[in-house]
Coordinates of C-alpha atoms and ligand atoms in Angstrom, one line a residue:
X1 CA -18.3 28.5 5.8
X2 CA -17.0 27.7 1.9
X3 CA -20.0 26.8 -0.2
X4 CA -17.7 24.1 -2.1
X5 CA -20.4 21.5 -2.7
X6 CA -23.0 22.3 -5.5
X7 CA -25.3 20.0 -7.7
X8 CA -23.1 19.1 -10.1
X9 CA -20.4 18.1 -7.4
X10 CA -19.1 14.4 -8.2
X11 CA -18.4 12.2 -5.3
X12 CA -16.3 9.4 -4.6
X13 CA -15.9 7.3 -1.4
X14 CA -14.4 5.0 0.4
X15 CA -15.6 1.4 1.1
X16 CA -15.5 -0.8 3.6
X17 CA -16.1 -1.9 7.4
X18 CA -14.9 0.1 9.3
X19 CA -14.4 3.0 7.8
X20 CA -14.8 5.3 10.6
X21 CA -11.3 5.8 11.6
X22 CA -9.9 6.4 8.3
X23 CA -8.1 9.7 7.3
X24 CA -8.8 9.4 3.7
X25 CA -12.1 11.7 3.8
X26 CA -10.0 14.4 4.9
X27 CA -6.9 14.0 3.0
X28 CA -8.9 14.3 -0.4
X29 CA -11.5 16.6 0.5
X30 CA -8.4 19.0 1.4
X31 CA -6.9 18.3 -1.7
X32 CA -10.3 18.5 -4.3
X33 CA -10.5 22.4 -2.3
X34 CA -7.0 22.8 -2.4
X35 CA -7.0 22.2 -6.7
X36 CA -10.8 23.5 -6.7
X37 CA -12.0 20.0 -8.0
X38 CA -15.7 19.8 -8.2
X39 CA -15.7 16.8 -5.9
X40 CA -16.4 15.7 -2.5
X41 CA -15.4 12.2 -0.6
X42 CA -17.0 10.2 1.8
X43 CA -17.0 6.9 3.9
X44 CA -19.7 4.4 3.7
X45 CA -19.8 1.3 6.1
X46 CA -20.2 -1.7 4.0
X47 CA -19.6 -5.2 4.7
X48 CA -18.3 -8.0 1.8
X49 CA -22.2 -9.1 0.9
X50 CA -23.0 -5.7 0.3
X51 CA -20.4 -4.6 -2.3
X52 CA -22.5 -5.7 -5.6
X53 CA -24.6 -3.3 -4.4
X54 CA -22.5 -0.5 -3.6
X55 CA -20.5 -1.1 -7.0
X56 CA -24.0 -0.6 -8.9
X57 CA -24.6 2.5 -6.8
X58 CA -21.3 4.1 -8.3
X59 CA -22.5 3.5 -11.5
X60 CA -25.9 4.7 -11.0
X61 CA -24.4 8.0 -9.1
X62 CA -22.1 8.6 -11.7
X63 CA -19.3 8.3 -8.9
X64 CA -15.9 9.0 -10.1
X65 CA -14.2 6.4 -7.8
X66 CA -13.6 4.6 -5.2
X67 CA -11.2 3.3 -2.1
X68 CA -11.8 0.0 -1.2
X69 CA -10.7 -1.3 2.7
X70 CA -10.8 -4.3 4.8
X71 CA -13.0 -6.7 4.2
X72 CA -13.7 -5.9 0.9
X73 CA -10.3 -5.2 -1.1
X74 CA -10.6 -9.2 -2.4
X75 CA -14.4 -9.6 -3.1
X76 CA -13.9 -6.2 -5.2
X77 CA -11.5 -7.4 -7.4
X78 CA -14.1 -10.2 -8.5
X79 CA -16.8 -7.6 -9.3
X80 CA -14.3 -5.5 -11.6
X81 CA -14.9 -4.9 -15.5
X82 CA -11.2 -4.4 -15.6
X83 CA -8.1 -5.1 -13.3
X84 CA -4.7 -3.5 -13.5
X85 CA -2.0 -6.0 -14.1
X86 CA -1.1 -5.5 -10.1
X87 CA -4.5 -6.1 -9.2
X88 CA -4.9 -8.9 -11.4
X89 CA -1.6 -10.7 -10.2
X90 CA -2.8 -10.0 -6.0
X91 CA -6.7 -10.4 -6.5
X92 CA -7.5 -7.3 -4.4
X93 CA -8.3 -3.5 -5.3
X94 CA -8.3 -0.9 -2.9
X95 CA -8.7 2.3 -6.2
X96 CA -12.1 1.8 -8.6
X97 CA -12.1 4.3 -11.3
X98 CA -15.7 4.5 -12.6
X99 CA -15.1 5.3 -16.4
X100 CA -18.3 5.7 -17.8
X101 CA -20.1 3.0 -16.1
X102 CA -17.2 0.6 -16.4
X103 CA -15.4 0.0 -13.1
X104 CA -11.6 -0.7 -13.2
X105 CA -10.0 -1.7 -10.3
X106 CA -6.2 -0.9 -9.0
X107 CA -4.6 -1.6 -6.2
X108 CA -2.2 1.2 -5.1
X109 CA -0.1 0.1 -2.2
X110 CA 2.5 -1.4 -3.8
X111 CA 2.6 2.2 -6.4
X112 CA 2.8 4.2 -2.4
X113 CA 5.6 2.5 -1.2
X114 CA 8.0 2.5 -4.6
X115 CA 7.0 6.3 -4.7
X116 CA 7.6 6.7 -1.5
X117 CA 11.6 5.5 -2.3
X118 CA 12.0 7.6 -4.5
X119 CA 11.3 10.5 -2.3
X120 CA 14.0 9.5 -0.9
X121 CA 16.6 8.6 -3.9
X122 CA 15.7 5.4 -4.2
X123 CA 15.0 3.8 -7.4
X124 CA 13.7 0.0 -7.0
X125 CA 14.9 -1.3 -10.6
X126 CA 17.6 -3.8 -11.0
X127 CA 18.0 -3.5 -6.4
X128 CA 17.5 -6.7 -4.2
X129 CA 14.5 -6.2 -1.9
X130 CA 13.9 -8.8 0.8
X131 CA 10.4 -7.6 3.0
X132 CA 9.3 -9.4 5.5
X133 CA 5.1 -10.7 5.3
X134 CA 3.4 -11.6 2.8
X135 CA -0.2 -10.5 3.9
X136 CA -1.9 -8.1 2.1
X137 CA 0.7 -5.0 2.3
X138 CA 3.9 -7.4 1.4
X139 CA 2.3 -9.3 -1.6
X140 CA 1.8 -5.5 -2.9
X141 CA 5.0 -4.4 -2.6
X142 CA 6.6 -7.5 -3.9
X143 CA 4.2 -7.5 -6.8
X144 CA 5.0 -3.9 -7.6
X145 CA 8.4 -4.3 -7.0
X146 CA 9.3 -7.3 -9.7
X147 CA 6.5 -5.5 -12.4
X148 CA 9.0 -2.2 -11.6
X149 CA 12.1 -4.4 -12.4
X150 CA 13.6 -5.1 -9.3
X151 CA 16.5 -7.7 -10.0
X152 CA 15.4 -10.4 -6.8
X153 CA 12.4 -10.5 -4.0
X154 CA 13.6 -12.2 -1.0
X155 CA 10.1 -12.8 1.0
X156 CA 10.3 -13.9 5.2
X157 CA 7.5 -15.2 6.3
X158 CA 6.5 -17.3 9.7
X159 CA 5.1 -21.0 9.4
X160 CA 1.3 -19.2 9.8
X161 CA -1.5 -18.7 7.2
X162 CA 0.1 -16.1 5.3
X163 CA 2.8 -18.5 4.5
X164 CA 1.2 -20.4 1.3
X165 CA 0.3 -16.5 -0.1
X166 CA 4.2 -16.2 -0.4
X167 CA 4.4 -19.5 -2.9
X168 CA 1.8 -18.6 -4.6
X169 CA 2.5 -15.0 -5.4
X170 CA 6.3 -16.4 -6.4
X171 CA 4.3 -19.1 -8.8
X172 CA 2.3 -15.9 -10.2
X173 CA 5.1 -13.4 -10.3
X174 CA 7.4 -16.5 -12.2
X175 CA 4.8 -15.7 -15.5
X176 CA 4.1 -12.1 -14.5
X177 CA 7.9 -11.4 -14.4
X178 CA 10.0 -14.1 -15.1
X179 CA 13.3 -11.9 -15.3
X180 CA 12.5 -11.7 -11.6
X181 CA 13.9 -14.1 -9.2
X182 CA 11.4 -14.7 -6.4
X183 CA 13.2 -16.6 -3.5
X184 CA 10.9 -18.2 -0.2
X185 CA 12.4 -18.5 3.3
X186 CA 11.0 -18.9 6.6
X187 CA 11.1 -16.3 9.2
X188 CA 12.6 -18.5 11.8
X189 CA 15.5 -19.6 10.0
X190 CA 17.8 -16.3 11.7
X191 CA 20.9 -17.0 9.9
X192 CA 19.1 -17.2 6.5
X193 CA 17.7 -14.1 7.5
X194 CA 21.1 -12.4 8.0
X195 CA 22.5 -13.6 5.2
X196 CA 20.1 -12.0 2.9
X197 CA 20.0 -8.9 4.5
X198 CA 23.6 -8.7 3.5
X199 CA 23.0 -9.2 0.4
X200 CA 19.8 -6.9 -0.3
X201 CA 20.1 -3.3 -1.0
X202 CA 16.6 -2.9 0.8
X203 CA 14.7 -4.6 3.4
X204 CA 11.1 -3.8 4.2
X205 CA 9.2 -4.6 7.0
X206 CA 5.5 -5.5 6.0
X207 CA 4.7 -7.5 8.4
X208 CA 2.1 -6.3 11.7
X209 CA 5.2 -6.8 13.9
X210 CA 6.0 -3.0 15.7
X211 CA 2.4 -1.8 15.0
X212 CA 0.8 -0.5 18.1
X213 CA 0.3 -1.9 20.8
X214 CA 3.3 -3.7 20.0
X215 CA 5.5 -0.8 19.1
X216 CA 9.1 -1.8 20.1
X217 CA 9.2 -4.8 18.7
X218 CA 11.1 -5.6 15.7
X219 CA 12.1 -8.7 13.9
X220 CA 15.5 -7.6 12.9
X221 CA 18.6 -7.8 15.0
X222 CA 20.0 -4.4 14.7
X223 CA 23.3 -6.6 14.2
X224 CA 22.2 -7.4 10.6
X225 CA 21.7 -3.6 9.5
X226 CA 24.2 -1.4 7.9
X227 CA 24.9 1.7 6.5
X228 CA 24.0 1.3 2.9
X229 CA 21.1 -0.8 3.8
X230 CA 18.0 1.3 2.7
X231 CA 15.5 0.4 5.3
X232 CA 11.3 0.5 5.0
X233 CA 8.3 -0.5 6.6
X234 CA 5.3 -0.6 6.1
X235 CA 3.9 0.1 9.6
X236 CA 2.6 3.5 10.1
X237 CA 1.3 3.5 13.5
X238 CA 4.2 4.7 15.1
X239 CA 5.3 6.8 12.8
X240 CA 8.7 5.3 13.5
X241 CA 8.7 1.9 14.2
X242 CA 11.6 0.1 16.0
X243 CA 13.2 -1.2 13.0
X244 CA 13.1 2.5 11.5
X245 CA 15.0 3.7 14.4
X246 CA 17.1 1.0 14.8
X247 CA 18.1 1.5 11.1
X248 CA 18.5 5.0 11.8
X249 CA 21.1 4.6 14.8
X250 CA 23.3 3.8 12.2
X251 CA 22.8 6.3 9.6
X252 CA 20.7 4.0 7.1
X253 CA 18.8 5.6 5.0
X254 CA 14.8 5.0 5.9
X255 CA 11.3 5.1 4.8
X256 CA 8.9 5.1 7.2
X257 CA 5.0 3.4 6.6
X258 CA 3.4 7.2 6.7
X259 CA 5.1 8.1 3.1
X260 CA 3.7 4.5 1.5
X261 CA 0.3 5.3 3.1
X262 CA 0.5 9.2 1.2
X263 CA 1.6 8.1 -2.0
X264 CA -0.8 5.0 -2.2
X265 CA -3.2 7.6 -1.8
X266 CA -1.9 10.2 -4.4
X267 CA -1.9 7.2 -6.6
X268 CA -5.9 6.7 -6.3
X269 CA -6.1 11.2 -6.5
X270 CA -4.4 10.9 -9.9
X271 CA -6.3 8.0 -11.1
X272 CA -9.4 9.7 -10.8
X273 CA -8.4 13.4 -11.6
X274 CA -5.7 13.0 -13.9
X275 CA -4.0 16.4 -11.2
X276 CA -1.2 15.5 -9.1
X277 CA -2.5 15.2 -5.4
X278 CA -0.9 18.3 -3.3
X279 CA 0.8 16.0 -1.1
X280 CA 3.6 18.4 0.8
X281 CA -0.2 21.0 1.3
X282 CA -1.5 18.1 3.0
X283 CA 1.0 17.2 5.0
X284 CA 1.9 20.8 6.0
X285 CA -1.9 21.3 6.8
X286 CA -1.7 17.5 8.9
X287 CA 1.4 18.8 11.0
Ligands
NAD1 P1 -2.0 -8.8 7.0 O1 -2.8 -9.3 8.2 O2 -2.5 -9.0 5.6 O3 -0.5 -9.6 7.1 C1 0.1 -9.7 8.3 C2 1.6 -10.2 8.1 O4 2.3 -10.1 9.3 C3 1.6 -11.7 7.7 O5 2.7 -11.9 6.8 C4 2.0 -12.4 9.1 O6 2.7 -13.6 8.9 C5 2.9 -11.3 9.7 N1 2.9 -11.4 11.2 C6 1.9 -11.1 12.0 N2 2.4 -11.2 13.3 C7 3.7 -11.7 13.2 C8 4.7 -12.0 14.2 N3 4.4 -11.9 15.5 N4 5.9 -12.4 13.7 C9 6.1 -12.5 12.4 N5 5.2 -12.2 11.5 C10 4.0 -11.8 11.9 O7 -1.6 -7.3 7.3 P2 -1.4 -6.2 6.2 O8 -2.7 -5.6 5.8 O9 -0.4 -6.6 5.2 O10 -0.7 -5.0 7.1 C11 0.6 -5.2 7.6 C12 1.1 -3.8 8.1 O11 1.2 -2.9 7.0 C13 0.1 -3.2 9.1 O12 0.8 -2.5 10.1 C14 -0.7 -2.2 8.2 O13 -1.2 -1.1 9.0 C15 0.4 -1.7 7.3 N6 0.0 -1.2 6.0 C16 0.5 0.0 5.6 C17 0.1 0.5 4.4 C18 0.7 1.8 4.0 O14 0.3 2.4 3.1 N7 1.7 2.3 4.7 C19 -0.8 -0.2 3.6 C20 -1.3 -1.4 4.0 C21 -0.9 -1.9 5.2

């Protein structure tokens, strides 16, 4: 057995309840090897109360960083020294950078999924998006996506809860980016739906809709697709969701949730070690 942890190993961790399931510890333990980083990850369960806590325990560990997860991504962000503009603008964090005792908080998800289209070509400047959700994965990408220059944000959402997060990241976004033009719909309204679809050069689905157990659903009539239609989601569990394959029928260019999920997590690697996280190692070693 390697001998990789010492006494002047750093550690980081991630966050959050639960944590159990997550893939991160492996991913970045691989990596820290991988790059011989002096550094080693773990997960802690910790619920929303406990997070003052944990935050002065990075401190007092010296801890490099941090993920944050569900529940905790929004109390996080009000515990900060320091926000990024992104995770000033959504109130949430998921990446703490401990520098020196001072905690700045990030929130990568909306970094993952612009990286993750330009893996495949896709630049996200001056290009109409329209994503469907505005829960915590859509208001990242749309955030990211207007502070990146994207020329219009076209957000879908049902008549639910999430719905008033829509108007007010379009009221945030209108100071944050005013060169951006933010434009509301509802989900139900079909022929609105089609309509900006043809208009958009990409559509993202960020909603929960073809997650599992509901994998085969989709919320786009495969009539409204086409060929030059660059097609996301967000959904990672399938690795292809309905939508991706629909969009893939007809030759669509695609960008499944698995490549946002990576890259949101190369972001955090690179905040915290400055190195360039050995993504393609990873996912050759994950195959
Ligand atoms: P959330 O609970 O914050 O938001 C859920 C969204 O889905 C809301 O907009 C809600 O209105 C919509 N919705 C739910 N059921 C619906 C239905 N039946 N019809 C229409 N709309 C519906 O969830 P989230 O954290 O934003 O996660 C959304 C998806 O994105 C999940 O599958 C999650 O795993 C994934 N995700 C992926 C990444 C990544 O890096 N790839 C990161 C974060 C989240």
């Amino acid at each position: 057995m390697e001998t990789w942890i010492s006494g002047t190993t750093g550690l980081l961790c991630l966050l959050g309840s639960p944590v159990g399931h997550s893939g991160s510890p492996a991913m970045y333990n691989f990596s820290f090897q991988k790059q011989k980083i002096d550094a080693a990850y773990l997960a802690f369960d910790v619920k929303k109360d406990q997070m003052p806590q944990a935050l002065d325990a990075m401190r007092l560990f010296k801890m490099r960083g941090a993920n944050i997860t569900m529940p905790c991504k929004n109390v996080a962000a009000t515990l900060m020294d320091e926000l990024s503009p992104a995770a000033k603008i959504i109130g949430a964090v998921n990446v703490v950078v401990n520098d020196h005792g001072k905690l700045i908080g990030h929130i990568t998800d909306g970094i993952g999924f612009v990286r993750n289209l330009k893996e495949q070509g896709v630049a996200i400047k001056d290009k109409r998006l329209v994503v469907l959700g505005a829960g915590g994965a859509a208001t990242a990408i749309q955030v990211q996506a207007a502070l990146d220059g994207a020329r219009q944000v076209t957000i879908f959402n049902r008549q639910d809860e999430f719905y008033p997060r829509a108007e007010a990241t379009a009221k945030k976004l209108a100071k944050a980016a005013p060169d951006v033009e933010v434009v509301i719909e509802h989900l139900e309204a079909a022929d609105k739906l089609k309509a900006a679809i043809a208009a958009a050069d990409i559509l993202v689905n960020a909603t929960t809709v073809g997650m599992k157990p509901n994998d085969g659903e989709s919320l786009v009539n495969p009539d409204f697709l086409r060929q030059d239609l660059v097609v996301a989601d967000t959904v990672y569990n399938p690795l292809k969701t309905k939508l991706i394959e629909d969009a893939e029928k007809i030759g669509a260019k695609v960008a499944p949730g698995k490549g946002m999920l990576l890259w949101q997590g190369a972001a955090g690697y690179k905040l915290w070690t400055g190195q360039d996280m050995p993504v393609k190692a990873y996912q050759a070693f994950e195959a």
